[in-house]
Coordinates of C-alpha atoms in Angstrom, one line a residue:
M1 CA 18.0 9.0 51.2
V2 CA 16.7 5.5 51.7
R3 CA 18.8 3.5 54.2
F4 CA 20.3 0.2 53.1
D5 CA 18.6 -2.9 54.6
A6 CA 20.4 -6.2 54.4
S7 CA 17.1 -8.1 54.5
E8 CA 16.0 -6.7 51.1
S9 CA 17.2 -7.5 47.6
L10 CA 17.1 -5.3 44.5
T11 CA 16.9 -7.2 41.2
P12 CA 17.1 -5.2 37.9
F13 CA 15.5 -6.6 34.7
R14 CA 14.4 -5.6 31.2
D15 CA 10.9 -6.4 29.9
E16 CA 9.7 -7.4 26.4
G17 CA 8.4 -3.9 25.6
D18 CA 11.9 -2.2 25.8
G19 CA 11.2 -1.0 29.4
Y20 CA 13.4 -1.7 32.3
G21 CA 12.9 -1.8 36.0
S22 CA 13.8 -3.4 39.3
I23 CA 12.2 -5.8 41.8
L24 CA 12.6 -5.0 45.5
S25 CA 11.9 -8.1 47.6
D26 CA 12.6 -9.9 50.8
A27 CA 16.2 -11.3 50.4
A28 CA 14.8 -14.8 51.1
L29 CA 12.9 -14.6 47.8
A30 CA 15.8 -13.1 45.7
R31 CA 16.7 -16.3 43.8
Q32 CA 13.0 -17.1 43.0
V33 CA 11.4 -13.8 42.2
E34 CA 10.5 -13.2 38.5
P35 CA 9.1 -10.1 36.7
G36 CA 6.2 -12.3 35.6
W37 CA 5.0 -12.6 39.2
F38 CA 3.5 -9.1 39.0
D39 CA 1.4 -9.9 35.9
P40 CA -1.9 -11.7 36.8
G41 CA -1.8 -13.5 33.4
F42 CA 1.4 -15.2 34.6
W43 CA -0.7 -17.1 37.2
G44 CA -3.5 -18.1 34.9
E45 CA -6.3 -19.7 36.9
R46 CA -4.4 -19.1 40.2
A47 CA -5.1 -15.4 39.9
R48 CA -8.6 -14.4 41.1
S49 CA -9.8 -10.8 41.1
V50 CA -10.3 -9.1 44.4
D51 CA -13.7 -7.3 44.2
S52 CA -13.8 -5.8 47.7
G53 CA -13.7 -2.1 47.8
G54 CA -14.5 -1.8 44.1
R55 CA -11.1 -0.3 43.1
G56 CA -9.9 -3.0 40.7
G57 CA -6.3 -3.8 40.0
A58 CA -5.9 -6.5 42.7
W59 CA -5.8 -10.3 42.5
F60 CA -5.4 -13.2 44.9
V61 CA -2.6 -15.4 43.7
D62 CA -0.9 -18.6 44.8
G63 CA 2.8 -19.0 44.2
P64 CA 6.0 -20.5 45.7
F65 CA 5.7 -17.8 48.4
G66 CA 2.2 -19.1 49.4
A67 CA -1.1 -17.2 49.2
A68 CA -0.7 -13.5 48.4
V69 CA -2.4 -10.4 47.1
L70 CA -1.1 -8.8 43.9
R71 CA -1.9 -5.1 43.5
H72 CA -1.2 -2.8 40.7
Y73 CA -1.0 1.0 41.4
L74 CA -3.8 2.7 39.5
R75 CA -4.7 6.4 39.1
G76 CA -8.0 8.0 39.8
G77 CA -9.8 11.2 38.9
L78 CA -8.7 13.3 36.0
A79 CA -5.3 11.7 35.8
A80 CA -6.9 8.4 34.9
R81 CA -8.1 9.9 31.7
L82 CA -4.5 10.2 30.5
S83 CA -3.4 6.8 31.8
R84 CA -4.9 4.4 34.4
D85 CA -1.6 3.0 35.5
M86 CA 1.4 5.2 34.4
H87 CA 3.1 7.4 37.0
L88 CA 5.6 10.2 36.7
W89 CA 9.2 9.0 37.4
R90 CA 10.8 10.9 40.3
G91 CA 13.6 8.4 41.1
S92 CA 13.6 4.8 42.4
A93 CA 13.4 6.0 46.1
R94 CA 10.0 7.5 45.4
V95 CA 8.5 4.6 43.4
R96 CA 5.1 4.0 45.0
S97 CA 5.5 0.3 45.3
F98 CA 9.0 0.6 46.9
V99 CA 7.8 3.2 49.4
E100 CA 4.9 1.0 50.4
F101 CA 7.0 -2.1 50.6
R102 CA 9.5 -0.5 53.0
L103 CA 6.8 1.2 55.1
T104 CA 4.8 -2.0 55.5
R105 CA 7.9 -4.0 56.2
D106 CA 9.0 -1.7 59.0
L107 CA 5.5 -1.7 60.6
H108 CA 5.4 -5.5 60.3
R109 CA 8.7 -5.8 62.1
E110 CA 7.5 -3.7 64.9
G111 CA 4.6 -6.1 65.5
L112 CA 1.9 -4.0 64.1
P113 CA -0.9 -5.9 62.3
V114 CA -0.2 -5.3 58.6
P115 CA 0.2 -8.0 55.8
E116 CA 3.8 -9.1 55.4
P117 CA 5.2 -7.5 52.2
L118 CA 6.9 -10.0 49.8
A119 CA 8.1 -8.1 46.8
S120 CA 7.5 -5.0 44.7
R121 CA 8.3 -3.9 41.2
Y122 CA 8.4 -1.0 38.8
V123 CA 8.8 -1.0 35.0
R124 CA 10.0 2.3 33.6
H125 CA 9.4 3.7 30.1
G126 CA 11.1 7.0 29.7
V127 CA 9.7 9.5 32.3
L128 CA 6.8 7.2 33.2
Y129 CA 6.6 3.9 35.1
R130 CA 4.1 1.2 36.2
A131 CA 4.3 -0.4 39.7
A132 CA 2.9 -3.4 41.6
I133 CA 3.3 -5.1 44.9
L134 CA 2.8 -8.5 46.4
V135 CA 1.8 -8.9 50.1
R136 CA 1.0 -12.1 52.0
R137 CA -2.8 -12.8 52.0
L138 CA -4.7 -12.6 55.3
H139 CA -7.2 -15.5 55.6
D140 CA -10.7 -15.5 57.0
V141 CA -10.9 -11.7 57.2
R142 CA -13.8 -9.4 56.5
S143 CA -13.6 -5.6 56.0
F144 CA -15.0 -3.1 58.5
A145 CA -17.2 -2.0 55.6
D146 CA -18.7 -5.5 55.4
R147 CA -19.2 -5.8 59.1
T148 CA -21.0 -2.5 59.4
A149 CA -23.2 -3.3 56.4
V150 CA -24.3 -6.7 57.8
A151 CA -24.8 -5.9 61.5
A152 CA -23.9 -2.3 62.2
G153 CA -24.8 -2.4 65.9
D154 CA -22.6 -5.4 66.4
A155 CA -19.7 -4.2 64.2
P156 CA -16.3 -3.8 66.0
W157 CA -16.6 0.0 66.5
Q158 CA -14.5 0.2 69.7
E159 CA -12.0 -2.4 68.5
T160 CA -11.5 -0.2 65.3
G161 CA -10.9 2.9 67.4
R162 CA -8.3 1.2 69.5
L163 CA -6.6 -0.3 66.4
I164 CA -6.3 3.1 64.7
A165 CA -5.0 4.7 67.9
R166 CA -2.3 2.0 68.1
F167 CA -1.1 2.8 64.5
H168 CA -1.3 6.5 65.2
R169 CA 1.0 6.1 68.2
A170 CA 3.5 4.4 65.9
G171 CA 3.2 7.5 63.7
L172 CA 1.4 6.0 60.7
D173 CA -0.4 8.6 58.6
H174 CA -2.6 6.3 56.5
A175 CA -3.4 8.2 53.2
D176 CA -6.7 6.3 52.6
L177 CA -8.1 5.3 55.9
N178 CA -11.5 4.0 54.8
A179 CA -13.8 1.2 55.9
H180 CA -12.5 -1.2 53.2
N181 CA -8.9 -0.9 54.4
I182 CA -9.6 -2.1 57.9
L183 CA -10.0 -5.9 58.3
F184 CA -10.9 -8.3 61.1
D185 CA -10.0 -11.9 61.2
A186 CA -12.0 -14.8 62.7
A187 CA -10.4 -14.2 66.1
G188 CA -11.5 -10.6 66.2
E189 CA -8.0 -9.2 65.5
G190 CA -7.8 -6.1 63.4
W191 CA -5.5 -5.3 60.5
L192 CA -4.8 -2.3 58.3
I193 CA -4.0 -2.7 54.6
D194 CA -3.2 -0.7 51.5
L195 CA -0.5 1.7 52.9
D196 CA 0.1 3.4 49.5
R197 CA 1.1 7.0 50.0
G198 CA 1.2 6.5 53.8
R199 CA 4.1 7.7 55.8
R200 CA 5.5 7.9 59.3
R201 CA 5.1 11.2 61.1
L202 CA 5.4 12.6 64.6
P203 CA 2.0 12.0 66.3
E204 CA 0.1 15.3 66.3
T205 CA -3.5 16.3 66.2
G206 CA -3.9 17.6 62.7
W207 CA -3.2 14.5 60.6
R208 CA -4.7 12.2 63.1
S209 CA -8.0 14.1 62.9
R210 CA -7.9 14.1 59.1
N211 CA -7.5 10.3 59.2
L212 CA -10.5 9.9 61.4
A213 CA -12.6 12.3 59.4
R214 CA -11.8 10.4 56.2
L215 CA -13.0 7.2 57.9
E216 CA -16.2 8.8 59.1
R217 CA -16.9 10.1 55.6
S218 CA -16.3 6.6 54.2
L219 CA -18.8 5.1 56.7
L220 CA -21.4 7.7 55.9
K221 CA -21.0 7.0 52.2
L222 CA -21.5 3.3 52.8
R223 CA -24.4 3.6 55.2
G224 CA -27.1 2.5 52.7
A225 CA -30.5 3.0 54.3
R226 CA -29.2 3.7 57.8
P227 CA -29.8 7.3 59.0
A228 CA -26.6 9.4 59.1
E229 CA -27.3 10.1 62.7
A230 CA -27.1 6.4 63.6
V231 CA -23.7 6.1 61.8
R232 CA -22.4 9.2 63.6
A233 CA -23.6 7.7 67.0
D234 CA -21.7 4.5 66.2
F235 CA -18.7 6.5 65.1
A236 CA -18.8 8.3 68.4
R237 CA -18.2 4.9 70.1
L238 CA -15.2 4.4 67.8
R239 CA -13.8 7.8 68.7
A240 CA -14.3 7.3 72.4
A241 CA -12.4 4.0 72.3
Y242 CA -9.7 5.7 70.2
D243 CA -9.3 8.6 72.7
A244 CA -9.2 6.2 75.7
R245 CA -6.4 4.1 74.0
W246 CA -4.6 7.3 73.0
A247 CA -4.6 8.6 76.5
K248 CA -2.8 5.5 77.7
G249 CA 0.2 6.5 75.7
Y250 CA 0.7 3.2 73.7

């Protein structure tokens, strides 16, 4: 059961296509939030496609809440052949956008470097639903993937290892820990984004190792002309910094 939080607001609505849904938002936005906020067409020229990562379904938007990122929840693999954006309804507590909103909010409150969540939405049609989320945009950031592609030797390998260890200590099992979902700002501060399907768990070896292995595979896939051995050597620097931070217990 999802615990009640007085800082959030749930606003039901009906859409023009005979669907119905709800918007989960920060209570401070409750009187402003509109279903149209989650449609890039609503913003017109103020919606700009996010190309980083190549996944599609994300836009930079500017609204009354300031600069934000709008992301639709898309499906991949064989499931995408049936529908790119429809998901099986299993109850509002398991809506992907709501789960990510609450997880991101809790981490943000604890002072962990994640984008501030603003609002999330689902629209249900029978046993299927679509979902979207709005999070505050991070400015002057570059992905770890970009940093390793431009200057691999000078990329923040050790900083990334310490960043991941910090999140793992907080129990975050990131479902898609790849080089595109790790960002660094102009001051060298790191951030984790895209917590879809992530969850809090007791920190133990198995899932932590799987997170790190997924990141290493991502870096090997993105290595371009670099030898795999060079990437693994750099990743060993990341892992050493991770282990050192983990050993400190915080």
